[in-house]
Structures are given as structure tokens and as C-alpha cells.
CSV table of C-alpha atoms in Angstrom, one decimal:
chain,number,residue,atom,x,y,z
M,40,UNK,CA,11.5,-46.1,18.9
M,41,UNK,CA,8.8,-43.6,17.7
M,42,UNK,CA,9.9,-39.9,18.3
M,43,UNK,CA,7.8,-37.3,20.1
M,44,UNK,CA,7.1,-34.5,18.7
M,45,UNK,CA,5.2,-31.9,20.8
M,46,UNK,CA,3.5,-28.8,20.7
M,47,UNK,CA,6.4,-26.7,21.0
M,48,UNK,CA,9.4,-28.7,19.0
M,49,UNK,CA,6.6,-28.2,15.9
M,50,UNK,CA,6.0,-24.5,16.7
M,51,UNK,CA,9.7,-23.8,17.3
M,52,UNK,CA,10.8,-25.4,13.9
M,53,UNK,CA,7.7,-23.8,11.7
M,54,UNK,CA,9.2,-20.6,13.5
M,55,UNK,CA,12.4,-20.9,13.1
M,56,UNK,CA,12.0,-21.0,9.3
M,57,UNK,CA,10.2,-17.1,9.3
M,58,UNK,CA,12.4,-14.8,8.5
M,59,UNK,CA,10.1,-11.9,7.6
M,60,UNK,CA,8.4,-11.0,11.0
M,61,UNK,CA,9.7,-10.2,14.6
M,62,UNK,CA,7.2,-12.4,16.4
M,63,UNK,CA,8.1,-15.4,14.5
M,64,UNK,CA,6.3,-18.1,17.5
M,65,UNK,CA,3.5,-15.7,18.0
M,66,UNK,CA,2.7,-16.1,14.4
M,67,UNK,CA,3.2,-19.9,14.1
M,68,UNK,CA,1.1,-20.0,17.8
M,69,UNK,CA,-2.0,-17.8,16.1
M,70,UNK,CA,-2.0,-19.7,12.9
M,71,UNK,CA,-2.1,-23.3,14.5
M,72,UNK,CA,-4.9,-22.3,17.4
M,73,UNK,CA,-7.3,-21.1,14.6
M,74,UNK,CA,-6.5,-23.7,12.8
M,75,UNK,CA,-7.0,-26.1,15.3
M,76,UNK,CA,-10.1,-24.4,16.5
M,77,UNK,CA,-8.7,-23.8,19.8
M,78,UNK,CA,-8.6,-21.4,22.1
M,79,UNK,CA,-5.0,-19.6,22.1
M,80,UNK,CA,-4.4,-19.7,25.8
M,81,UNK,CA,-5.0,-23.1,25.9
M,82,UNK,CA,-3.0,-24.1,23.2
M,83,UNK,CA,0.1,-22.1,24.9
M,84,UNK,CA,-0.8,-24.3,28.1
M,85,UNK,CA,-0.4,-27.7,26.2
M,86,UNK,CA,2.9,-27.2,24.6
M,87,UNK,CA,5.0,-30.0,26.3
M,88,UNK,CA,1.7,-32.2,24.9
M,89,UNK,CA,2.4,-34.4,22.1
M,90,UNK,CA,1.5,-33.5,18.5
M,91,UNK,CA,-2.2,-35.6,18.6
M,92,UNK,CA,-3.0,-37.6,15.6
M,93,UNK,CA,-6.1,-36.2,15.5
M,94,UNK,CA,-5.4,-33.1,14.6
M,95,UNK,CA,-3.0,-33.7,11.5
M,96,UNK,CA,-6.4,-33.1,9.6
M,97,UNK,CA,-6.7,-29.8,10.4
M,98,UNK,CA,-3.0,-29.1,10.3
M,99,UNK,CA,-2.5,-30.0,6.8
M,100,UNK,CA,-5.6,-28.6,5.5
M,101,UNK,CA,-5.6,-25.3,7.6
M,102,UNK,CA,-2.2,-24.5,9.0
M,103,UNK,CA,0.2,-25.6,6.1
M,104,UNK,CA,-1.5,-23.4,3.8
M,105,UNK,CA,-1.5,-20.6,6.3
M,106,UNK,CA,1.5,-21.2,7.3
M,107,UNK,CA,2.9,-20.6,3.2
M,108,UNK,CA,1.3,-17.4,3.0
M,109,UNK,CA,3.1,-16.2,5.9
M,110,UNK,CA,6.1,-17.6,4.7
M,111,UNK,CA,5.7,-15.6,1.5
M,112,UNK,CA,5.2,-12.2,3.6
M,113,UNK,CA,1.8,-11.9,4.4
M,114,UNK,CA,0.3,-11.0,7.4
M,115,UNK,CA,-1.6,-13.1,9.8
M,116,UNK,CA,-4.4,-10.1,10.3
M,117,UNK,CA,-4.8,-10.6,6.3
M,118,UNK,CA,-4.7,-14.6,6.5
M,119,UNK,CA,-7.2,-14.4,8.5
M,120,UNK,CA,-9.6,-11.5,7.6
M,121,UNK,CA,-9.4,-9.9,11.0
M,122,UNK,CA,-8.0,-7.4,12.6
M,123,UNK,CA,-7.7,-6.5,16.5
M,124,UNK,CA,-7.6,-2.8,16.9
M,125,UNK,CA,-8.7,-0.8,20.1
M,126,UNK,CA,-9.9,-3.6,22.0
M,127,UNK,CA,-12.6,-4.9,19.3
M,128,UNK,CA,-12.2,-7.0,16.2
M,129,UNK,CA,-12.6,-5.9,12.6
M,130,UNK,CA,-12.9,-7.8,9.9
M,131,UNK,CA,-10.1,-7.1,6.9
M,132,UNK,CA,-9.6,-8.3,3.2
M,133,UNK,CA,-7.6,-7.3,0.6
M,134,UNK,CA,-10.0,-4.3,-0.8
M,135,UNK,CA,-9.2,-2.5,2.7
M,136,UNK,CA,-5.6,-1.4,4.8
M,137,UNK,CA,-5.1,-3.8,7.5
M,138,UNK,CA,-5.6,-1.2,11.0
M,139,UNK,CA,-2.2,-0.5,12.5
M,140,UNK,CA,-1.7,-0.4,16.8
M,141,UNK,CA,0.0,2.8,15.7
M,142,UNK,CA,-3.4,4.4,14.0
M,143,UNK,CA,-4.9,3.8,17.8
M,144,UNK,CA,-3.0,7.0,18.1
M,145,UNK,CA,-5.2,8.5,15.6
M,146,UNK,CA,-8.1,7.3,17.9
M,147,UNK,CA,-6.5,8.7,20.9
M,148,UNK,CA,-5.9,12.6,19.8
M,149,UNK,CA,-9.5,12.8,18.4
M,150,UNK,CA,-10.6,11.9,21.5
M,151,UNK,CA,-8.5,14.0,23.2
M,152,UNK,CA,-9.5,17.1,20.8
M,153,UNK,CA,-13.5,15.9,20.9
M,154,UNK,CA,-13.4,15.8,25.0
M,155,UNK,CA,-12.2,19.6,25.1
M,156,UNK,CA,-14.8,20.6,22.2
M,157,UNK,CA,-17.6,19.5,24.4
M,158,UNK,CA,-17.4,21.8,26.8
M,159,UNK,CA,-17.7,24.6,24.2
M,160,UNK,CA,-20.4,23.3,22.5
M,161,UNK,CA,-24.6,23.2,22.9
M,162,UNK,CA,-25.0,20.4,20.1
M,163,UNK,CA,-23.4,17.1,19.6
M,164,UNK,CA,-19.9,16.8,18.1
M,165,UNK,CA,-20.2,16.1,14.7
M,166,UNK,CA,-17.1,13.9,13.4
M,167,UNK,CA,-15.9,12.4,10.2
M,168,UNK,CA,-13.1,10.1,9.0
M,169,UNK,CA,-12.3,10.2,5.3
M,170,UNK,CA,-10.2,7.1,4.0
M,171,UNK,CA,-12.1,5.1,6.4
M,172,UNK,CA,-11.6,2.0,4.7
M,173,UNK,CA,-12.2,-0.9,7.6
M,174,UNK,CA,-13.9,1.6,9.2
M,175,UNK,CA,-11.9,1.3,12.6
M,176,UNK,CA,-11.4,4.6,13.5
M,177,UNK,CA,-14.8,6.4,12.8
M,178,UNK,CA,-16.5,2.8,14.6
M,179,UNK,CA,-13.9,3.5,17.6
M,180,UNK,CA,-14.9,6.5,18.1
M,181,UNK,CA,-18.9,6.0,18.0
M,182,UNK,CA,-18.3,2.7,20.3
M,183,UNK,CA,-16.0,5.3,22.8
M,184,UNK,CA,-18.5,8.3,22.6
M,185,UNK,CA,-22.0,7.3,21.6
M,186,UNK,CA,-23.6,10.8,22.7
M,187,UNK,CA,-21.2,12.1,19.0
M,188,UNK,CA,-22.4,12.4,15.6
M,189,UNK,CA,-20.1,10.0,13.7
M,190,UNK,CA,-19.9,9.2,9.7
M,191,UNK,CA,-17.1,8.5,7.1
M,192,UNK,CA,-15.9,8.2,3.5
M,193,UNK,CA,-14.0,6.2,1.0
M,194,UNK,CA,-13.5,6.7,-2.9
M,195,UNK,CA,-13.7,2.6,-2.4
M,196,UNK,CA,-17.1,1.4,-2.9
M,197,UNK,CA,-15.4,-2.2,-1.7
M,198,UNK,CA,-13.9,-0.4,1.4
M,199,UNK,CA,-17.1,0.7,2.6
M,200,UNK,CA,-19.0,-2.6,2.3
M,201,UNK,CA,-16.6,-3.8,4.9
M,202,UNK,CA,-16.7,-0.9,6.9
M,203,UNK,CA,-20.6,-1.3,6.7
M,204,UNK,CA,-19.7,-5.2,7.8
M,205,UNK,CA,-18.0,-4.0,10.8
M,206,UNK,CA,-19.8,-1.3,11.4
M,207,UNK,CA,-23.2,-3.9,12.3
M,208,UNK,CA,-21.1,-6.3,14.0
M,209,UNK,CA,-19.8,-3.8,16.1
M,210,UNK,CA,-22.4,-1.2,17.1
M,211,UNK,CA,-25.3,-2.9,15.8
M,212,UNK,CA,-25.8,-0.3,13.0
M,213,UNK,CA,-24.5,1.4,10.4
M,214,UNK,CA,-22.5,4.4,10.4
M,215,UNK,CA,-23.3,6.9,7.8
M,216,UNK,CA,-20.7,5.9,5.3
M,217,UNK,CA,-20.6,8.0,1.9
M,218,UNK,CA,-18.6,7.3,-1.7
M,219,UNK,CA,-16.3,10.5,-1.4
M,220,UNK,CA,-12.8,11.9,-2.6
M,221,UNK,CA,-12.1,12.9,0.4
M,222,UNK,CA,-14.3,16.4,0.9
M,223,UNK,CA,-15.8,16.7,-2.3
M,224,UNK,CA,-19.0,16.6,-3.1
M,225,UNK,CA,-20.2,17.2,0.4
M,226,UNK,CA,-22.7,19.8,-0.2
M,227,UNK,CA,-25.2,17.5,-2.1
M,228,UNK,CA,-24.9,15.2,1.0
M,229,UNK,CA,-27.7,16.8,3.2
M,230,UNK,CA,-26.7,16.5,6.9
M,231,UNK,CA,-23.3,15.7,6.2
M,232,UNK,CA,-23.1,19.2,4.0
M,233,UNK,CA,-23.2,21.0,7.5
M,234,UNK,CA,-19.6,21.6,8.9
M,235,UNK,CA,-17.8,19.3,11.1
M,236,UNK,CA,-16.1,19.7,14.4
M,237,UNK,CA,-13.3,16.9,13.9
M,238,UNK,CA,-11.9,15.2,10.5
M,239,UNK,CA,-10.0,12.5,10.9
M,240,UNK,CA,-7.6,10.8,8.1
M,241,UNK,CA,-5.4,7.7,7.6
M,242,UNK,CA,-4.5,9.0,4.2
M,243,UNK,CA,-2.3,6.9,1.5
M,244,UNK,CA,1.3,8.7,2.8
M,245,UNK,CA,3.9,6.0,1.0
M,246,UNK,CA,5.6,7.7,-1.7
M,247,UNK,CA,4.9,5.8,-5.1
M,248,UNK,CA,8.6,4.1,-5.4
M,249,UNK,CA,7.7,2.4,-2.0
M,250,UNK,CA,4.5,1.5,-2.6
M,251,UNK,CA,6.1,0.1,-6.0
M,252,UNK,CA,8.3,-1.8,-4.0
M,253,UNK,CA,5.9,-2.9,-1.3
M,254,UNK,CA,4.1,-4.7,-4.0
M,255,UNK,CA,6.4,-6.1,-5.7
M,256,UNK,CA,7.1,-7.8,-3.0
M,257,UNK,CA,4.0,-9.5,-2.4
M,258,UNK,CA,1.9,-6.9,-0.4
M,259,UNK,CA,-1.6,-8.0,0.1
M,260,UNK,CA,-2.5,-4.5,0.4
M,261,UNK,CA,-4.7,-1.9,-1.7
M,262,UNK,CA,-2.4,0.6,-4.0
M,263,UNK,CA,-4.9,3.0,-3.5
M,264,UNK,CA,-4.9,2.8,0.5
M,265,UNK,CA,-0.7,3.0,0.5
M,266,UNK,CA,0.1,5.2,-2.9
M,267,UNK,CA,0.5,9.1,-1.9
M,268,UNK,CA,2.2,10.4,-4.9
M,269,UNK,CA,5.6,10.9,-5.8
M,270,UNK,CA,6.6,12.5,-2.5
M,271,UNK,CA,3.8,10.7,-0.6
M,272,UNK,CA,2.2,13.7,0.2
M,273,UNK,CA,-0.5,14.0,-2.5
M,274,UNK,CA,-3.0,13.5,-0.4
M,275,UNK,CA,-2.3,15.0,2.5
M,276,UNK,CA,-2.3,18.4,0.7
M,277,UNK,CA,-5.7,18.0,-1.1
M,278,UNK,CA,-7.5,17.0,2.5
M,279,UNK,CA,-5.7,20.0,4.1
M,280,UNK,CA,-6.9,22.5,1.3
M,281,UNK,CA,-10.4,21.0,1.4
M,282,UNK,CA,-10.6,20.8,5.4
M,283,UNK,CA,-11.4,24.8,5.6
M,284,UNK,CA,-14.6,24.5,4.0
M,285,UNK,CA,-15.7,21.3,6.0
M,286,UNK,CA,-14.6,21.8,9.4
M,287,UNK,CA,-17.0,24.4,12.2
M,288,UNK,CA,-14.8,27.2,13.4
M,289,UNK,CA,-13.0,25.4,16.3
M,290,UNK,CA,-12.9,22.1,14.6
M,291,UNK,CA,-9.7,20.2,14.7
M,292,UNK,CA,-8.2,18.7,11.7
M,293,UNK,CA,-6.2,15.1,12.3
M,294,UNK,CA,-4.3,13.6,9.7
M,295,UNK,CA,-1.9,10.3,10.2
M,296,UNK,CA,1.7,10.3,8.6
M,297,UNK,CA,5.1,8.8,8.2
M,298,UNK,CA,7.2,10.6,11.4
M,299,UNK,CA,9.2,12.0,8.6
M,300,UNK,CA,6.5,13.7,7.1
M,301,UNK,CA,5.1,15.4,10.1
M,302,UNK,CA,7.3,18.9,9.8
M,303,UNK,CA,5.6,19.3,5.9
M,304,UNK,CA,2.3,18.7,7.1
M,305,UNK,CA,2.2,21.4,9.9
M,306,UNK,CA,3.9,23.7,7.0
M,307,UNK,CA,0.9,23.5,5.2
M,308,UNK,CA,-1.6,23.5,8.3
M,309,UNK,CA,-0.3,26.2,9.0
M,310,UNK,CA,0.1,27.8,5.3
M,311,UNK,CA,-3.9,27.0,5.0
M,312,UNK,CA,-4.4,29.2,8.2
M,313,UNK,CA,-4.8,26.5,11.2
M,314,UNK,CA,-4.1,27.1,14.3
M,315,UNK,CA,-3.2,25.4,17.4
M,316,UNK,CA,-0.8,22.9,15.6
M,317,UNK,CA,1.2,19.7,17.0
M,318,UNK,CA,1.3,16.3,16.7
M,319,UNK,CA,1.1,13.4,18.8
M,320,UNK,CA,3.2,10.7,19.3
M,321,UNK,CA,2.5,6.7,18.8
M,322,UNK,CA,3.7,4.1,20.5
M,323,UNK,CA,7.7,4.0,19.4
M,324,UNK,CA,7.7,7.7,20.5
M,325,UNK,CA,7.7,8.9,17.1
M,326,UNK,CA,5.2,12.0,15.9
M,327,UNK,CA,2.6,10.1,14.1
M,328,UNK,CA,-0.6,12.2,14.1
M,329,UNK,CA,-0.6,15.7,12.9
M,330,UNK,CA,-3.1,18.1,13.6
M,331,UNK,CA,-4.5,21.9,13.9
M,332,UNK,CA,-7.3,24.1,14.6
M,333,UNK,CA,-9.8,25.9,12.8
M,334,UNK,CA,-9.7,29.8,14.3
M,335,UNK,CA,-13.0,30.7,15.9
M,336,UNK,CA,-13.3,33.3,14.2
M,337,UNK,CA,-12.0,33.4,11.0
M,338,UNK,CA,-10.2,36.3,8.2
């Protein structure tokens, strides 16, 4: 007598076998949907259905493969080059960080900084994110608040030709995006050599021994988006002495960072003469963004 195997017996016993995520049918449920060219919900809405026969094509050729590379550690955002973050969809590969839910708090405080800078201001906000790579924040914030001035940077030439990409599909344009170590240089930029009331930053903050170790293991991620240094604070330290000569007196400096990590950077906001200092929490509760304030007047 021929067994029946349905939807769910195959996704429970691909899952079952992934030991490396905590969302082991979610992932098996993603993967096989694309795979099959189907629609999620409706996929989740035929599990007691039998396996078809007509889709073992697609399964072998699509899913199995998939379904090894997640085996072997790698995300499903990076198996299949895109990326959900604040509501929209941004494409990924391996030149650029895959966006985090937890960088929507990055999102979030400039928001929160820009709204209360508009009040105080005649001209348009004029924002920047350096280490753009994707481009999801600085694109988040020009979809959320077309009326600001939004551009961004990236030592990655490769980073910014899928920020461009997402940039398009997104907003219908591009964003000004610039080749830049963070700050530097910004003077032979033209416009974007004028000061800037918010900078925000997803900067590398692993230490080197972790991004070592990350790799090592398999990590389909850029060194040069996860590598901070030996402390992983290298960067974080040269945007914060750089920001003072970028930002408009009242302009708000945000910088993402391990939790652990958040006490150092408001030691050195402060050190480099910010103001207004604090950090904002992401979604576990733990402090995630750290930022400060440009005096208005300043000496």
C-alpha cells in the first residue's frame, strides 16, 4: 500500500533535521513556497494535501539545493537575495550585510530625532547614512519622509550598486549614493560638503576574533560589513571623531552597536563634545542605537 506523504510530514522532517535556526518550519515553509512558486499563505493552507507529483521537479531542482545551504548555516534572506526590512523588500547578496529587524530601530530613532528637528528648522532636513550597504536605512527614511534630503555612503563600490538596485525599485530613483570612508572626503562632494542635520550608521561593531569565527564557520557575509577591530570599536571611534565636522549645530549623530558596547560609545559622544546622549532600545529590550547631539552653539 503506497504511503502518503503530505505537505506537512515533508516540512516537519526537512525541519526536524535544522539545527542551526530557531524557526526551523518557517524556514523549510519559505524555501519550498518559492520554490514551488507559490504563494506562502497558500502553501500553509494545503498542508494535510499530499506531496503532488508534479511538483517533485521543482523540489529537487529548487528546494534540495536550498534546502543544503540552509543546512550548512546560511540564511534564507541570503539564499534568496532578499531581504524584508520595514515593510518593503530589499534585494541582498553576498557583497552587502543582510538588514537586521533589530536595525529597524536605527530607522525608528532617526525618525524620532528628524520629527523634532523640523520644527526648528526653515529648510529641509538634510540626512545621511554612512555604511549604507543595501541601502535600507537611508531608502527607509526617504520612502517615510519624502519632504527630507536623503543620501549615503559606502567604501564598497559593490555595496552601492545594490543600494542603487534598491534604491529604483523602491522609490523610483536613485538616492545620492557616494564611494566614501565614512566622512572623508566630503568637502569635494558639492551639496553633500554642506553639513548635515542627522548621520546615521550600521557600522562593522564585531570584534575581529568573532568575525574570525563567524567565517569560519561559513558566514555568507562581507568581512568588511562585520570586522570592527580588535575591540570592535574601530569604527565607531573614527565616525564619532569625524561627525563634528559633518553634522549642522543641532544635528543628531546615530550609531548602531552590540548592547555591550553602548556605555563606550556614549564615553566618547560625550568625550567629542555631544550632547543630549542616550540610546534606544530594539526589540529584545536591549540598548541598540546610540546617539547624541551637536550643541547649538558650539566652544
Amino acid at each position: 500500500m503506497r504511503r502518503i506523504m503530505t505537505l506537512r510530514a515533508y516540512l516537519s522532517g526537512k525541519a526536524s533535521a535544522l539545527g542551526c535556526s530557531d524557526t526551523p518550519f518557517l524556514d523549510a515553509s519559505i524555501l519550498l513556497a518559492e520554490a514551488l512558486r507559490m504563494p506562502r499563505a497558500k502553501l500553509l493552507a494545503s498542508l494535510s494535501e499530499e506531496m503532488k507529483s508534479s511538483w517533485m521537479v521543482d523540489v529537487a531542482l529548487r528546494f534540495e539545493p536550498w534546502w543544503e545551504r540552509r543546512l550548512e548555516g546560511e540564511s534564507v534572506a541570503a539564499i534568496l537575495e532578499r531581504k524584508e526590512f520595514y515593510g518593503r523588500e530589499f534585494r541582498i547578496n553576498p557583497k552587502v550585510l543582510v538588514p537586521r529587524p533589530d536595525t529597524e530601530t536605527l530607522v525608528a530613532a532617526a525618525l524620532e530625532c528628524g520629527d523634532s528637528l523640523e520644527s526648528q528648522k526653515s529648510a529641509p532636513l538634510r540626512i545621511h547614512d554612512v555604511c549604507t550597504g543595501s541601502g535600507a536605512v537611508a531608502i527607509t527614511l526617504a520612502a517615510e519622509r519624502p519632504q527630507w534630503i536623503v543620501s549615503a555612503s559606502d567604501i564598497s563600490i559593490e555595496a552601492l550598486e545594490v543600494a542603487r538596485e534598491n534604491s529604483c525599485a523602491i522609490l523610483g530613483h536613485s538616492l545620492d549614493f557616494r564611494v566614501a570612508d565614512l566622512l572623508q572626503g566630503f568637502e569635494s562632494f558639492g551639496d553633500l560638503g554642506q553639513g548635515f542635520d542627522i548621520v546615521t550608521a550600521n557600522p562593522p561593531y564585531l570584534s575581529r576574533a568573532e568575525t574570525d569565527g563567524l567565517l569560519g564557520e561559513g558566514w555568507k557575509e562581507p568581512r568588511l560589513a562585520l570586522d570592527g577591530g580588535e575591540d570592535g570599536m574601530d569604527v565607531v571611534r573614527a565616525l564619532i571623531g569625524q561627525a563634528p565636522e559633518r553634522l549642522n549645530p543641532g544635528g543628531f549623530l546615530l550609531i548602531e552597536t552590540d548592547s555591550l558596547q553602548s556605555f563606550l560609545t556614549r564615553d566618547i559622544l560625550m568625550r567629542e563634545g555631544f550632547d543630549c546622549i542616550r540610546a534606544w532600545r530594539d526589540l529584545s529590550g536591549l540598548d541598540r542605537i546610540t546617539g547624541g547631539r551637536m550643541p547649538w552653539r558650539r566652544g
